[in-house]
PDB file of C-alpha atoms in Angstrom:
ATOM      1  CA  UNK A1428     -37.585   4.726  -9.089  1.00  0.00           C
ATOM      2  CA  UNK A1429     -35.225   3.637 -12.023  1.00  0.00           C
ATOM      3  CA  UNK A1430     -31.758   2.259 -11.097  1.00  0.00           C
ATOM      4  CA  UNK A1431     -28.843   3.796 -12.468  1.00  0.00           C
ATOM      5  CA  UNK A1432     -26.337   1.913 -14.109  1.00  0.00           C
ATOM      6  CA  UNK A1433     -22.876   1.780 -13.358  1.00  0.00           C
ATOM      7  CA  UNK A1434     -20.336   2.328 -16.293  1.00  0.00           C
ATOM      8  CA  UNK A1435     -17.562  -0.191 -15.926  1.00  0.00           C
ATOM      9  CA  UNK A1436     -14.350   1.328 -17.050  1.00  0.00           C
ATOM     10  CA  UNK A1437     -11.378   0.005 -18.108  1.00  0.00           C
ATOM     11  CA  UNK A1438      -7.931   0.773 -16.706  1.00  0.00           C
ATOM     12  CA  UNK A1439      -5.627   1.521 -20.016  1.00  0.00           C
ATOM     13  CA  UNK A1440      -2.868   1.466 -17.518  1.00  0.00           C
ATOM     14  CA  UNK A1441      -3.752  -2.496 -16.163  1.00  0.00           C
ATOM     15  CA  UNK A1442      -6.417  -3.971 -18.483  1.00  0.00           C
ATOM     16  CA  UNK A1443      -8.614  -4.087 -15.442  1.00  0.00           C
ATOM     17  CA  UNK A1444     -11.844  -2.803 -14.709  1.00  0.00           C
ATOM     18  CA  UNK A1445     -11.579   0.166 -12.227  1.00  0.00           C
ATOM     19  CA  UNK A1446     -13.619   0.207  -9.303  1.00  0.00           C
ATOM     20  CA  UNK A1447     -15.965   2.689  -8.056  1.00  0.00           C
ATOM     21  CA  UNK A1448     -14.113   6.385  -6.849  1.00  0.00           C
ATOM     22  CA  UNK A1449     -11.093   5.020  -8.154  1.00  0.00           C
ATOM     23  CA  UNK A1450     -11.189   6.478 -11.477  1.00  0.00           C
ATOM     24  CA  UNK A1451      -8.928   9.236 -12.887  1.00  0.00           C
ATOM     25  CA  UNK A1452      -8.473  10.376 -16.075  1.00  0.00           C
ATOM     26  CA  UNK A1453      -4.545   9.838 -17.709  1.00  0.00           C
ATOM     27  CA  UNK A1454      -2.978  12.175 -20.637  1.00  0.00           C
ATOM     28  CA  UNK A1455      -1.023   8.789 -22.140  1.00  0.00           C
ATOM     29  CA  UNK A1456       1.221  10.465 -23.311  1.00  0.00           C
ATOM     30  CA  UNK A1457       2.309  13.128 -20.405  1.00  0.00           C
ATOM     31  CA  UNK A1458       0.495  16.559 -21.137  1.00  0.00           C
ATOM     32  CA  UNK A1459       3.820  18.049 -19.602  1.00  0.00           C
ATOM     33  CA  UNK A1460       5.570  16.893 -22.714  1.00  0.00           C
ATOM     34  CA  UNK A1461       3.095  17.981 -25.358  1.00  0.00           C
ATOM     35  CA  UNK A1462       2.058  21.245 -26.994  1.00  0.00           C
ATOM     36  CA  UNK A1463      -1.250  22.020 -25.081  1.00  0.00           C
ATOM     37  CA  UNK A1464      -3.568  21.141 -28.246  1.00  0.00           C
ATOM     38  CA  UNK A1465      -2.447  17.757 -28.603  1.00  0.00           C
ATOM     39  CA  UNK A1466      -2.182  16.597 -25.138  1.00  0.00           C
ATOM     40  CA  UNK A1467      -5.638  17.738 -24.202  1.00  0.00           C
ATOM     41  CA  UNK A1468      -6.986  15.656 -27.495  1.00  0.00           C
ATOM     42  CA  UNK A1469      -9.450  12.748 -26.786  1.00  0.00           C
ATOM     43  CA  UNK A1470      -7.474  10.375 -28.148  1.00  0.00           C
ATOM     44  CA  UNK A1471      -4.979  10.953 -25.872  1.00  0.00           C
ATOM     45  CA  UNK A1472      -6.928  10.935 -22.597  1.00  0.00           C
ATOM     46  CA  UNK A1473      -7.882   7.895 -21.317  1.00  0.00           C
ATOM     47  CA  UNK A1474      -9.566   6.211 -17.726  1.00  0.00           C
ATOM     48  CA  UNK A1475      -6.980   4.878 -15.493  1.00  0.00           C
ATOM     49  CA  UNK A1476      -6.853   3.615 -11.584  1.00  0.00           C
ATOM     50  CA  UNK A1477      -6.044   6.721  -9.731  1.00  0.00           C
ATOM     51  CA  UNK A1478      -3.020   4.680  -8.036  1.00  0.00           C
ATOM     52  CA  UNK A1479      -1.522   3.327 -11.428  1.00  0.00           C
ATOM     53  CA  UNK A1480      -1.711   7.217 -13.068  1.00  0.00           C
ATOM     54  CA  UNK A1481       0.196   8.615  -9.667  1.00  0.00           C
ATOM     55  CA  UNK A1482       2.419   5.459 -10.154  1.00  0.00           C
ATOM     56  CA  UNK A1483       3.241   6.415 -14.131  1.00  0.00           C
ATOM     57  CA  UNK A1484       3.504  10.024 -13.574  1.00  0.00           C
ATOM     58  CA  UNK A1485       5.023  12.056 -16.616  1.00  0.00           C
ATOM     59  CA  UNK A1486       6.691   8.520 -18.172  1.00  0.00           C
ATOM     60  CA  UNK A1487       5.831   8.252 -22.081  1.00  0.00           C
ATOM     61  CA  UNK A1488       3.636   5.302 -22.659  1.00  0.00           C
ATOM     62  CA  UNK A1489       7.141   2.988 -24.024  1.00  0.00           C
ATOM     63  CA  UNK A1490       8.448   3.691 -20.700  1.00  0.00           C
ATOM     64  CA  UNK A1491       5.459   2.928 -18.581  1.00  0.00           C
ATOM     65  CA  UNK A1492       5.474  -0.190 -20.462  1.00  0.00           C
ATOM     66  CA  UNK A1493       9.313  -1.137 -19.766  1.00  0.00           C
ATOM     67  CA  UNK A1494       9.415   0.042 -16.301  1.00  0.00           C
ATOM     68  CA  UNK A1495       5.759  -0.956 -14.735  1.00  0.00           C
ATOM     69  CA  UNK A1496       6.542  -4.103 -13.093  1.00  0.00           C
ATOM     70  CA  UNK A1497       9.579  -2.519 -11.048  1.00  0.00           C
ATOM     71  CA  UNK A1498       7.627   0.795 -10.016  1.00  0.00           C
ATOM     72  CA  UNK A1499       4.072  -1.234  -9.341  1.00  0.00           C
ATOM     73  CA  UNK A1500       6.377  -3.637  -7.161  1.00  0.00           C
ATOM     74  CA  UNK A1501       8.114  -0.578  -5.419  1.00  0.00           C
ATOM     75  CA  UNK A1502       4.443   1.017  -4.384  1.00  0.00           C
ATOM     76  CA  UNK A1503       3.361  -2.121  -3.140  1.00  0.00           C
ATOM     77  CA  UNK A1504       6.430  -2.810  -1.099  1.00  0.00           C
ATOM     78  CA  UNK A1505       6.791   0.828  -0.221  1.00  0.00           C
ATOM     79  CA  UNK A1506       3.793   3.290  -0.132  1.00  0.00           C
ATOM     80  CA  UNK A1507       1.367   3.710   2.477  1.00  0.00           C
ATOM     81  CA  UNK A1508      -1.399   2.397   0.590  1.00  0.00           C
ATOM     82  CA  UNK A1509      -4.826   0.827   1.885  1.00  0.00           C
ATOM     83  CA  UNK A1510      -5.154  -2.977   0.797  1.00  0.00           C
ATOM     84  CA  UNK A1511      -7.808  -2.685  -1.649  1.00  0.00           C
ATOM     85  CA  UNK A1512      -5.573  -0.728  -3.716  1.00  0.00           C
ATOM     86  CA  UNK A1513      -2.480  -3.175  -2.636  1.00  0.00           C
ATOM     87  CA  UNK A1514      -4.139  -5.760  -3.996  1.00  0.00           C
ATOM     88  CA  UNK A1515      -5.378  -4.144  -7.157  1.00  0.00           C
ATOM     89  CA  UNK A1516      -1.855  -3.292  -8.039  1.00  0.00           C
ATOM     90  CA  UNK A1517      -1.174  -6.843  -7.264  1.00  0.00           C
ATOM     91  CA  UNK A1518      -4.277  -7.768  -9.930  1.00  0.00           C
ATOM     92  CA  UNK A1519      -2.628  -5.364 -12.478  1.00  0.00           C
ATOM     93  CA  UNK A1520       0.643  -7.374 -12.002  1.00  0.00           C
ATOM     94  CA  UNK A1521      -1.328 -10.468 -12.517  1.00  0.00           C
ATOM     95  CA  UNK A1522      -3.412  -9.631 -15.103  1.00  0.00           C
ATOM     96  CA  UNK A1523       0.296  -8.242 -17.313  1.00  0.00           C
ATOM     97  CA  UNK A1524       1.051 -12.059 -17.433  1.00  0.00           C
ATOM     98  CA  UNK A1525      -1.686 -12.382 -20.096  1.00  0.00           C
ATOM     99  CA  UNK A1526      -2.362  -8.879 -21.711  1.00  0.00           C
ATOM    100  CA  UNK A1527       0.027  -8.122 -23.740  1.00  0.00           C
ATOM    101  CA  UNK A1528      -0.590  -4.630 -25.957  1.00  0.00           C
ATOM    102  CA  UNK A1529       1.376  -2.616 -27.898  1.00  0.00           C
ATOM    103  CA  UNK A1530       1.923   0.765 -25.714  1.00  0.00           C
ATOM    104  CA  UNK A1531       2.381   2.612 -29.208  1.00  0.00           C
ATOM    105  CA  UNK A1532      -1.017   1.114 -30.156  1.00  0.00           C
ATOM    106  CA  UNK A1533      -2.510   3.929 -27.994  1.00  0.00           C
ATOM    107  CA  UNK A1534      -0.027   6.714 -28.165  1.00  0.00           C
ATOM    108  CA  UNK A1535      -0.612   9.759 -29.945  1.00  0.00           C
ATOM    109  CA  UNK A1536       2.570  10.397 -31.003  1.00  0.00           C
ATOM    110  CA  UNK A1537       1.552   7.622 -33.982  1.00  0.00           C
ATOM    111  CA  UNK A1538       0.075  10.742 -35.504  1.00  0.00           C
ATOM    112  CA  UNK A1539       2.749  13.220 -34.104  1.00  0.00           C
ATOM    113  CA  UNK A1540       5.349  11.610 -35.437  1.00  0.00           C
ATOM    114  CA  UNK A1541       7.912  14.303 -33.956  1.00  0.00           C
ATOM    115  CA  UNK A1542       7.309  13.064 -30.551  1.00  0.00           C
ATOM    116  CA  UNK A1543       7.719   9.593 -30.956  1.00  0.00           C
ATOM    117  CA  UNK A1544      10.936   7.952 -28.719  1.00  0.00           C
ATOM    118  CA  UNK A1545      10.309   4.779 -31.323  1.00  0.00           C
ATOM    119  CA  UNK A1546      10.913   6.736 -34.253  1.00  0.00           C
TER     120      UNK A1546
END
């Protein structure tokens, strides 16, 4: 009987890889603030922990980026959570420290230009 092999993925949200039944799939840039073609592009859709993508809701990727550590904080300290995902927001807010990115790096609205908060 052949094995089958799990596909780690990424969290675009934390850096981190996301763990088994965890994973959910984020519109980066919030499909609520995009014509329906664009939002539902691949290059707009990306894995995420199922926690962090309730946590960013409809933010734009800039804002997510400003306003992370205050609304990660405010889950843990607040929301009636189980401790494996209390503690993987508190690996997310670890693993920030050292991963730095450039939210725009990822954002559609580099080739939409009209959507763009930076621009």
């Amino acid at each position: 009987m052949q094995e089958k092999k799990r596909v780690v993925r990424y969290c675009i949200l934390s850096g981190l890889p996301i763990p088994a039944g965890k994973v959910s799939r984020d519109h980066y840039y919030p499909r609520s603030k995009l014509p329906h073609k664009i939002a539902m592009r691949d290059d707009n859709i990306y894995p995420a922990h199922t926690l962090l993508n309730k946590i960013k809701q409809d933010l734009l990727p800039c804002q997510w980026y400003d306003m992370r550590w205050e609304l990660t904080y405010r889950a843990i300290e607040t929301w009636n959570i189980s401790a494996d995902d209390r503690q993987f927001l508190r690996d997310a807010m670890k693993n920030w420290l050292v991963w730095e990115y450039n939210p725009c790096d990822y954002c559609i609205a580099m080739r939409y230009h009209k959507y763009c908060l930076q621009r």
